[in-house]
Short mmCIF file of C-alpha atoms and ligand atoms in Angstrom, two decimals:
data_model
loop_
_atom_site.label_atom_id
_atom_site.label_comp_id
_atom_site.label_asym_id
_atom_site.label_seq_id
_atom_site.Cartn_x
_atom_site.Cartn_y
_atom_site.Cartn_z
CA MET E 602 26.45 4.52 -0.75
CA LYS E 603 23.19 6.33 -1.41
CA VAL E 604 20.45 4.11 -2.79
CA THR E 605 16.86 4.75 -3.84
CA LEU E 606 14.27 2.04 -3.37
CA SER E 607 11.26 2.57 -5.65
CA VAL E 608 8.17 0.42 -5.27
CA ILE E 609 5.63 1.20 -7.99
CA LYS E 610 2.41 -0.76 -8.56
CA ALA E 611 -0.59 -0.84 -10.83
CA ASP E 612 -3.53 -3.08 -11.65
CA VAL E 613 -3.30 -3.68 -15.38
CA GLY E 614 -5.64 -6.65 -15.60
CA GLY E 615 -6.86 -9.61 -13.57
CA LEU E 616 -7.36 -13.34 -14.11
CA VAL E 617 -10.28 -13.98 -13.43
CA GLY E 618 -12.10 -10.73 -12.65
CA HIS E 619 -10.12 -8.86 -9.98
CA HIS E 620 -8.56 -12.10 -8.64
CA VAL E 621 -4.87 -12.34 -9.52
CA VAL E 622 -2.06 -11.14 -11.83
CA PRO E 623 -1.33 -14.02 -14.23
CA VAL E 624 2.29 -15.11 -14.58
CA GLU E 625 2.36 -13.87 -18.20
CA LEU E 626 2.11 -10.26 -17.00
CA GLU E 627 4.90 -10.75 -14.46
CA GLU E 628 7.03 -12.14 -17.29
CA VAL E 629 6.48 -8.93 -19.26
CA ALA E 630 7.69 -6.97 -16.23
CA TRP E 631 10.78 -9.16 -15.84
CA GLY E 632 11.59 -8.71 -19.54
CA VAL E 633 11.31 -4.92 -19.57
CA LEU E 634 13.14 -4.39 -16.26
CA GLU E 635 15.94 -6.78 -17.27
CA GLU E 636 16.69 -4.46 -20.23
CA HIS E 637 17.37 -1.63 -17.78
CA LYS E 638 19.41 -3.55 -15.22
CA ASP E 639 23.02 -2.33 -14.74
CA GLU E 640 22.50 0.85 -16.79
CA LEU E 641 19.57 2.45 -14.90
CA LEU E 642 18.60 -0.02 -12.19
CA PHE E 643 20.97 -1.70 -9.74
CA ASP E 644 18.50 -4.49 -9.21
CA PHE E 645 14.78 -5.26 -9.27
CA ASP E 646 12.13 -7.76 -8.29
CA VAL E 647 8.56 -8.30 -9.45
CA THR E 648 5.67 -9.55 -7.38
CA HIS E 649 1.92 -9.26 -7.09
CA VAL E 650 -0.83 -9.10 -4.54
CA GLY E 651 -4.18 -10.11 -6.00
CA ASP E 652 -4.61 -8.25 -9.29
CA ASP E 653 -1.89 -5.68 -8.55
CA LEU E 654 1.48 -5.92 -10.28
CA VAL E 655 4.29 -4.65 -8.03
CA LEU E 656 7.72 -3.49 -9.25
CA ILE E 657 10.53 -3.25 -6.68
CA MET E 658 13.56 -1.36 -8.03
CA THR E 659 16.88 -0.08 -6.63
CA HIS E 660 18.94 2.68 -8.29
CA ASP E 661 20.80 5.90 -7.48
CA ARG E 662 18.61 8.39 -9.37
CA GLY E 663 16.59 9.60 -6.38
CA GLU E 664 12.84 9.83 -5.96
CA ASP E 665 10.44 10.90 -8.73
CA ASN E 666 13.12 10.19 -11.32
CA GLU E 667 11.78 10.53 -14.86
CA GLU E 668 13.72 7.59 -16.31
CA VAL E 669 12.80 5.20 -13.50
CA HIS E 670 9.16 6.22 -13.66
CA ARG E 671 9.16 5.89 -17.44
CA VAL E 672 10.45 2.31 -17.17
CA ALA E 673 7.66 1.49 -14.70
CA TRP E 674 5.12 3.09 -17.03
CA ASP E 675 6.52 1.09 -19.98
CA VAL E 676 6.15 -2.12 -17.97
CA PHE E 677 2.53 -1.34 -17.11
CA LYS E 678 1.69 -0.26 -20.69
CA GLU E 679 3.19 -3.40 -22.21
CA ALA E 680 1.57 -5.64 -19.60
CA ALA E 681 -1.78 -3.89 -20.20
CA GLU E 682 -1.44 -4.57 -23.95
CA LEU E 683 -0.97 -8.27 -23.25
CA ALA E 684 -3.84 -8.15 -20.74
CA LYS E 685 -6.07 -6.75 -23.51
CA GLU E 686 -5.00 -9.49 -25.94
CA MET E 687 -5.72 -12.10 -23.27
CA GLY E 688 -9.07 -10.48 -22.49
CA LEU E 689 -8.12 -10.14 -18.83
CA TYR E 690 -10.53 -8.26 -16.62
CA GLY E 691 -9.98 -4.54 -16.22
CA ALA E 692 -7.07 -4.55 -18.70
CA GLY E 693 -5.21 -1.28 -18.16
CA GLN E 694 -7.48 -0.53 -15.17
CA ASP E 695 -5.09 1.77 -13.30
CA LEU E 696 -3.50 3.47 -16.33
CA LEU E 697 -5.49 6.66 -16.44
CA LYS E 698 -3.45 8.56 -19.03
CA GLU E 699 -2.40 7.70 -22.55
CA ALA E 700 1.03 9.33 -22.66
CA PHE E 701 3.75 9.41 -20.02
CA SER E 702 4.61 12.91 -18.85
CA GLY E 703 7.68 12.79 -16.67
CA ASN E 704 6.29 11.02 -13.62
CA VAL E 705 3.73 8.28 -12.90
CA ARG E 706 2.24 10.27 -10.02
CA GLY E 707 -1.35 11.22 -10.75
CA MET E 708 -1.49 8.74 -13.65
CA GLY E 709 -2.94 5.80 -11.70
CA PRO E 710 -0.03 3.77 -10.33
CA GLY E 711 0.83 3.80 -6.60
CA VAL E 712 4.33 4.88 -5.57
CA ALA E 713 6.41 4.37 -2.40
CA GLU E 714 10.00 5.58 -2.80
CA MET E 715 12.81 6.47 -0.44
CA SER E 716 16.49 7.39 -0.74
CA PHE E 717 18.93 6.56 2.03
CA GLU E 718 22.54 5.95 2.88
CA GLU E 719 22.80 2.15 2.80
CA ARG E 720 23.83 0.78 6.20
CA PRO E 721 26.34 -2.13 6.45
CA SER E 722 23.26 -4.33 6.90
CA GLU E 723 20.03 -2.91 5.49
CA PRO E 724 16.91 -5.03 6.12
CA VAL E 725 13.76 -3.72 4.43
CA ILE E 726 10.22 -5.07 4.23
CA VAL E 727 8.07 -4.30 1.19
CA PHE E 728 4.35 -4.55 1.92
CA ALA E 729 1.62 -4.60 -0.73
CA ALA E 730 -2.13 -4.79 -0.17
CA ASP E 731 -5.08 -5.58 -2.43
CA LYS E 732 -8.72 -4.50 -2.09
CA THR E 733 -8.06 -1.56 0.21
CA GLU E 734 -6.96 2.07 0.49
CA ALA E 735 -3.79 3.97 1.47
CA GLY E 736 -4.90 4.66 5.04
CA ALA E 737 -4.84 0.89 5.69
CA TRP E 738 -1.17 1.35 6.72
CA ASN E 739 -2.00 3.89 9.45
CA LEU E 740 -2.69 1.38 12.20
CA PRO E 741 0.34 -0.85 11.55
CA LEU E 742 2.69 2.17 11.09
CA PHE E 743 1.52 3.65 14.36
CA ARG E 744 2.03 0.38 16.15
CA ILE E 745 5.48 -0.23 14.62
CA PHE E 746 6.94 3.21 15.36
CA ALA E 747 4.91 4.53 18.30
CA ASP E 748 3.28 1.74 20.31
CA PRO E 749 5.44 0.20 23.06
CA PHE E 750 2.95 -2.67 23.41
CA ASN E 751 4.00 -3.63 19.86
CA THR E 752 7.60 -2.48 19.67
CA ALA E 753 9.61 -3.44 22.71
CA GLY E 754 12.56 -1.43 21.42
CA LEU E 755 10.71 1.84 22.11
CA ILE E 756 11.25 1.03 25.79
CA ILE E 757 14.43 -1.01 25.96
CA ASP E 758 16.61 0.24 23.06
CA PRO E 759 18.15 3.69 23.71
CA HIS E 760 18.20 4.37 19.94
CA LEU E 761 14.40 4.05 19.71
CA HIS E 762 13.62 5.58 23.07
CA ASN E 763 13.27 9.14 21.70
CA GLY E 764 10.52 8.08 19.32
CA PHE E 765 9.89 9.00 15.68
CA ARG E 766 8.44 11.75 13.48
CA PHE E 767 5.34 11.05 11.36
CA GLU E 768 4.51 12.89 8.12
CA VAL E 769 0.71 12.77 7.77
CA TRP E 770 -1.14 13.73 4.60
CA ASP E 771 -4.64 15.14 4.55
CA LEU E 772 -5.90 13.43 1.41
CA ILE E 773 -8.91 15.71 1.01
CA GLU E 774 -7.39 19.15 1.67
CA HIS E 775 -4.03 18.14 0.13
CA LYS E 776 -1.95 19.35 3.08
CA LYS E 777 0.65 17.68 5.25
CA VAL E 778 1.67 17.91 8.90
CA PHE E 779 4.67 16.54 10.83
CA MET E 780 4.04 15.10 14.30
CA ASN E 781 6.44 13.77 16.91
CA THR E 782 5.84 10.69 19.01
CA PRO E 783 5.53 10.00 21.86
CA GLU E 784 4.85 13.71 22.67
CA GLU E 785 2.05 14.20 20.14
CA MET E 786 0.76 10.65 20.09
CA TYR E 787 -2.82 11.58 20.93
CA ASP E 788 -2.96 14.34 18.31
CA LEU E 789 -1.50 11.96 15.76
CA LEU E 790 -4.16 9.36 16.55
CA ALA E 791 -6.88 12.00 16.31
CA LEU E 792 -5.93 12.33 12.65
CA ILE E 793 -4.81 8.90 11.48
CA GLY E 794 -7.73 7.16 13.19
CA SER E 795 -9.66 8.42 10.14
CA PRO E 796 -7.78 6.48 7.49
CA GLY E 797 -10.08 7.55 4.65
CA ARG E 798 -8.98 11.13 5.14
CA PHE E 799 -5.51 11.10 6.75
CA ALA E 800 -2.71 8.76 5.77
CA VAL E 801 0.81 8.39 7.10
CA LYS E 802 3.11 9.17 4.17
CA ARG E 803 6.52 8.80 5.81
CA VAL E 804 8.17 8.13 9.15
CA PHE E 805 11.52 9.77 10.05
CA PRO E 806 14.00 9.36 12.88
CA LYS E 807 14.32 12.31 15.25
CA PRO E 808 17.48 14.48 15.47
CA GLY E 809 20.33 12.66 17.19
CA HIS E 810 19.40 9.25 15.80
CA VAL E 811 22.10 7.08 14.16
CA ILE E 812 20.18 7.59 10.88
CA ASP E 813 19.99 11.13 9.45
CA GLU E 814 16.77 12.85 10.49
CA ASN E 815 15.92 13.66 6.84
CA GLU E 816 16.10 10.02 5.71
CA PRO E 817 12.73 8.26 5.80
CA VAL E 818 12.62 4.94 7.60
CA ALA E 819 9.17 4.10 6.22
CA VAL E 820 7.17 5.34 3.23
CA ALA E 821 3.71 4.48 1.93
CA SER E 822 1.86 5.11 -1.32
CA THR E 823 -1.04 7.52 -0.82
CA GLU E 824 -2.46 7.76 -4.34
CA ARG E 825 -6.25 7.79 -4.43
CA LEU E 826 -7.46 6.22 -7.63
CA TYR E 827 -11.01 7.55 -7.67
CA GLU E 828 -9.72 11.07 -7.17
CA GLU E 829 -7.18 10.77 -9.98
CA ALA E 830 -9.74 9.14 -12.27
CA GLY E 831 -12.76 11.22 -11.22
CA ARG E 832 -14.78 8.01 -10.95
CA TYR E 833 -14.54 4.53 -9.41
CA VAL E 834 -12.17 2.32 -11.40
CA GLY E 835 -10.81 0.12 -8.62
CA LYS E 836 -9.28 0.48 -5.18
CA ASP E 837 -5.92 2.15 -4.43
CA ASP E 838 -4.32 -1.10 -3.27
CA PRO E 839 -1.35 0.60 -1.62
CA VAL E 840 2.30 -0.38 -1.09
CA MET E 841 4.67 0.46 1.77
CA VAL E 842 8.36 0.09 2.58
CA VAL E 843 9.74 -0.17 6.12
CA ARG E 844 13.44 -0.28 7.07
CA ALA E 845 14.31 -2.33 10.14
CA GLN E 846 16.89 -3.09 12.84
CA HIS E 847 19.89 -1.25 14.31
CA GLY E 848 18.18 1.78 15.82
CA LEU E 849 14.86 1.00 14.13
CA PRO E 850 12.13 -1.49 15.03
CA ALA E 851 13.32 -5.09 14.60
CA VAL E 852 11.93 -7.11 11.68
CA GLY E 853 9.63 -8.96 14.08
CA GLU E 854 8.37 -5.66 15.49
CA VAL E 855 7.60 -4.53 11.94
CA MET E 856 5.63 -7.73 11.32
CA GLU E 857 3.81 -7.87 14.67
CA PRO E 858 0.89 -5.45 13.96
CA PHE E 859 -0.32 -7.74 11.18
CA ALA E 860 -1.07 -10.47 13.73
CA PHE E 861 -4.23 -8.40 14.23
CA PRO E 862 -6.30 -8.37 11.01
CA HIS E 863 -7.69 -4.85 11.44
CA LEU E 864 -10.70 -3.65 9.48
CA VAL E 865 -9.96 -1.71 6.30
CA ALA E 866 -12.15 -0.15 3.61
CA GLY E 867 -12.21 -1.77 0.17
CA TRP E 868 -13.18 -5.38 -0.54
CA MET E 869 -16.13 -5.91 -2.93
CA ARG E 870 -16.50 -3.00 -5.40
CA GLY E 871 -14.24 -0.96 -3.12
CA SER E 872 -17.26 -0.37 -0.90
CA HIS E 873 -17.03 -2.68 2.11
CA TRP E 874 -15.13 -2.86 5.37
CA GLY E 875 -13.33 -6.12 5.99
CA PRO E 876 -10.32 -7.59 7.79
CA LEU E 877 -6.84 -7.22 6.27
CA MET E 878 -5.61 -10.81 6.00
CA PRO E 879 -1.81 -11.33 6.04
CA VAL E 880 -0.87 -13.99 3.47
CA SER E 881 2.07 -15.49 1.59
CA VAL E 882 2.31 -14.51 -2.08
CA LYS E 883 0.88 -17.89 -3.09
CA ASP E 884 -2.28 -17.09 -1.12
CA ALA E 885 -2.54 -13.49 -2.32
CA LYS E 886 -5.60 -14.37 -4.41
CA PRO E 887 -8.71 -12.71 -3.03
CA THR E 888 -11.70 -14.86 -3.96
CA ARG E 889 -14.50 -14.62 -1.42
CA PHE E 890 -16.62 -11.53 -2.19
CA ASP E 891 -13.46 -10.42 -4.03
CA GLY E 892 -11.56 -10.59 -0.75
CA PRO E 893 -11.17 -10.39 2.09
CA PRO E 894 -8.48 -7.71 1.58
CA ARG E 895 -4.95 -9.15 1.54
CA VAL E 896 -1.49 -7.97 2.54
CA ILE E 897 1.81 -9.57 1.53
CA ALA E 898 5.28 -8.78 2.88
CA LEU E 899 8.58 -9.44 1.12
CA GLY E 900 11.79 -9.09 3.12
CA TYR E 901 15.14 -8.12 1.55
CA GLN E 902 18.61 -7.24 2.67
CA ILE E 903 19.93 -4.48 0.42
CA LYS E 904 23.68 -4.76 -0.17
CA ASN E 905 25.53 -2.44 -2.56
CA GLY E 906 22.15 -1.62 -4.04
CA MET E 907 21.34 -5.28 -4.73
CA LEU E 908 18.22 -6.97 -3.38
CA ILE E 909 19.17 -10.10 -1.42
CA GLY E 910 15.95 -12.09 -1.06
CA PRO E 911 12.98 -12.05 -1.13
CA GLU E 912 11.75 -13.79 1.97
CA ASP E 913 7.98 -14.31 1.96
CA MET E 914 7.40 -12.98 5.47
CA PHE E 915 3.77 -14.06 6.02
CA ASP E 916 4.60 -17.62 4.91
CA ASP E 917 4.77 -18.44 8.59
CA PRO E 918 2.39 -20.53 10.76
CA SER E 919 2.59 -17.82 13.43
CA PHE E 920 0.19 -15.82 11.22
CA ASP E 921 -2.29 -18.74 10.91
CA ARG E 922 -4.25 -17.39 13.85
CA ALA E 923 -4.51 -13.93 12.24
CA ARG E 924 -5.86 -15.61 9.11
CA GLU E 925 -8.38 -17.61 11.17
CA ILE E 926 -9.54 -14.46 12.92
CA ALA E 927 -9.76 -12.68 9.56
CA ASN E 928 -12.00 -15.48 8.26
CA ALA E 929 -14.23 -15.31 11.36
CA VAL E 930 -14.47 -11.52 11.04
CA ALA E 931 -15.22 -11.89 7.33
CA ASP E 932 -18.17 -14.18 8.20
CA TYR E 933 -19.43 -11.71 10.75
CA MET E 934 -19.09 -8.66 8.49
CA ARG E 935 -20.63 -10.43 5.48
CA ARG E 936 -23.81 -11.19 7.44
CA HIS E 937 -24.59 -7.47 7.40
CA GLY E 938 -25.01 -7.75 3.64
CA PRO E 939 -25.77 -4.29 2.24
CA PHE E 940 -25.93 -2.66 5.67
CA GLU E 941 -23.38 -0.32 7.20
CA PRO E 942 -20.90 -0.67 8.77
CA HIS E 943 -20.04 -3.54 6.39
CA ARG E 944 -20.92 -1.33 3.47
CA VAL E 945 -18.87 1.90 3.63
CA SER E 946 -20.64 5.10 4.71
CA PHE E 947 -23.14 6.83 2.47
CA HIS E 948 -20.65 9.67 2.04
CA ASP E 949 -17.95 7.28 0.81
CA LEU E 950 -20.34 5.66 -1.65
CA GLU E 951 -20.36 8.97 -3.51
CA TYR E 952 -17.10 7.83 -5.04
CA THR E 953 -18.60 4.63 -6.44
CA THR E 954 -21.37 3.96 -8.93
CA MET E 955 -24.01 4.55 -6.22
CA PRO E 956 -24.87 8.14 -7.31
CA LYS E 957 -26.07 6.72 -10.66
CA VAL E 958 -28.41 4.36 -8.81
CA LEU E 959 -29.81 7.16 -6.68
CA GLU E 960 -30.18 9.55 -9.62
CA LYS E 961 -33.34 7.84 -10.84
CA LEU E 962 -34.94 8.18 -7.38
CA ARG E 963 -34.29 11.89 -7.19
CA ASP E 964 -37.60 13.08 -8.57
CA ARG E 965 -39.61 10.68 -6.43
CA PHE E 966 -38.74 12.36 -3.15
CA GLU E 967 -41.54 14.46 -1.65
CA PRO E 968 -41.16 17.04 1.12
CA LEU E 969 -41.99 15.74 4.59
P1 13P I 1835 -18.32 -4.47 -13.70
O1 13P I 1835 -19.54 -3.72 -14.10
O2 13P I 1835 -17.13 -4.09 -14.53
O3 13P I 1835 -18.49 -5.93 -13.57
O4 13P I 1835 -17.93 -3.84 -12.26
C1 13P I 1835 -17.87 -4.57 -11.13
C2 13P I 1835 -16.53 -4.47 -10.57
O5 13P I 1835 -15.76 -5.40 -10.62
C3 13P I 1835 -16.13 -3.18 -9.98
O6 13P I 1835 -14.77 -2.99 -10.04
P1 13P I 1836 -9.35 -3.93 -7.52
O1 13P I 1836 -9.22 -2.54 -6.96
O2 13P I 1836 -8.41 -4.88 -6.86
O3 13P I 1836 -9.22 -3.92 -9.00
O4 13P I 1836 -10.79 -4.46 -7.14
C1 13P I 1836 -11.87 -3.79 -7.64
C2 13P I 1836 -13.17 -4.30 -7.17
O5 13P I 1836 -14.16 -3.63 -7.37
C3 13P I 1836 -13.27 -5.61 -6.50
O6 13P I 1836 -14.58 -5.96 -6.23
MG1 MG I 1837 -8.74 -4.92 -10.57
MG1 MG I 1838 -6.36 -4.73 -6.82
#
């Protein structure tokens, strides 16, 4: 059967500051989604990473479906109302429009959706990150689907041996390009090594794979909040879905890149580079300097459209070392204080409140 997995997220208010989604807001989400179970949704789950509320929904309406998006919007609106009543910080932060108009894209929330023919066993991992941007998934997606030092199956499983096809979005020029690995690996890296500009949107199998070449095997949200809002309101805090096993990277190969807490842009005021720390949901509460940035991973088996799970994939001592390294790197980066490369580049600060600070200095500059 054909199933659509829609992961839609928004920050609608934090307790305290930009720290965490309080349980009351998750209860709102459960209540609203429960009303739509069986009739619109096959199944759903609700989670959070830091101050971002994440809705995980299965249905058969396809991507960008108006009804599914409207339900997500209703959840966020209702949760934002409660956030306002509770005086939570940044209540309604990511809801940039008043009225819903057919699709949540461009309205603030982040969206990762894919439709596929459900396999007899369909393992998927839903990732969600706080205090960072969409391009944060570039490094792990490359390693999962294109790096044989990460994914043993690229060498020893004939189904993976042909490689994969990456759909890369230029987030500034609003263009996309498809690139095949391993053939175009170096060209691909030339682009996605600049995660502030290029982001992997989807990964596909190549022709001849057991999965249809038009069915994504991974999808990421690429919404850029400052661009949609025209000002800094918070970070994108992206989500991603990766299918695993049977001709695809194994679950452990999907998890492996996160053993290295790579540097991502975001953290305090969306303006600092820091390590992406893999954590269980219970530890998805960025505190130190509003971080360091966090990633959670929930594993499900999808069966007849139902979500069996979740398994909290980073709730595993084998990621303790990554967390230790992330803490050491956080110490090291923090000691730079307001200096680059801890603080993001001058160019990137144009999207924050920095221009207002510099405005008052403008007239004081004299020619050299
Ligand atoms: P405030 O001025 O709202 O405290 O801004 C700081 C901040 O949290 C940026 O998101
Ligand atoms: P969020 O994007 O998670 O709301 O964080 C905003 C921020 O400025 C944290 O310092
Ligand atoms: Mg926030
Ligand atoms: Mg957030």
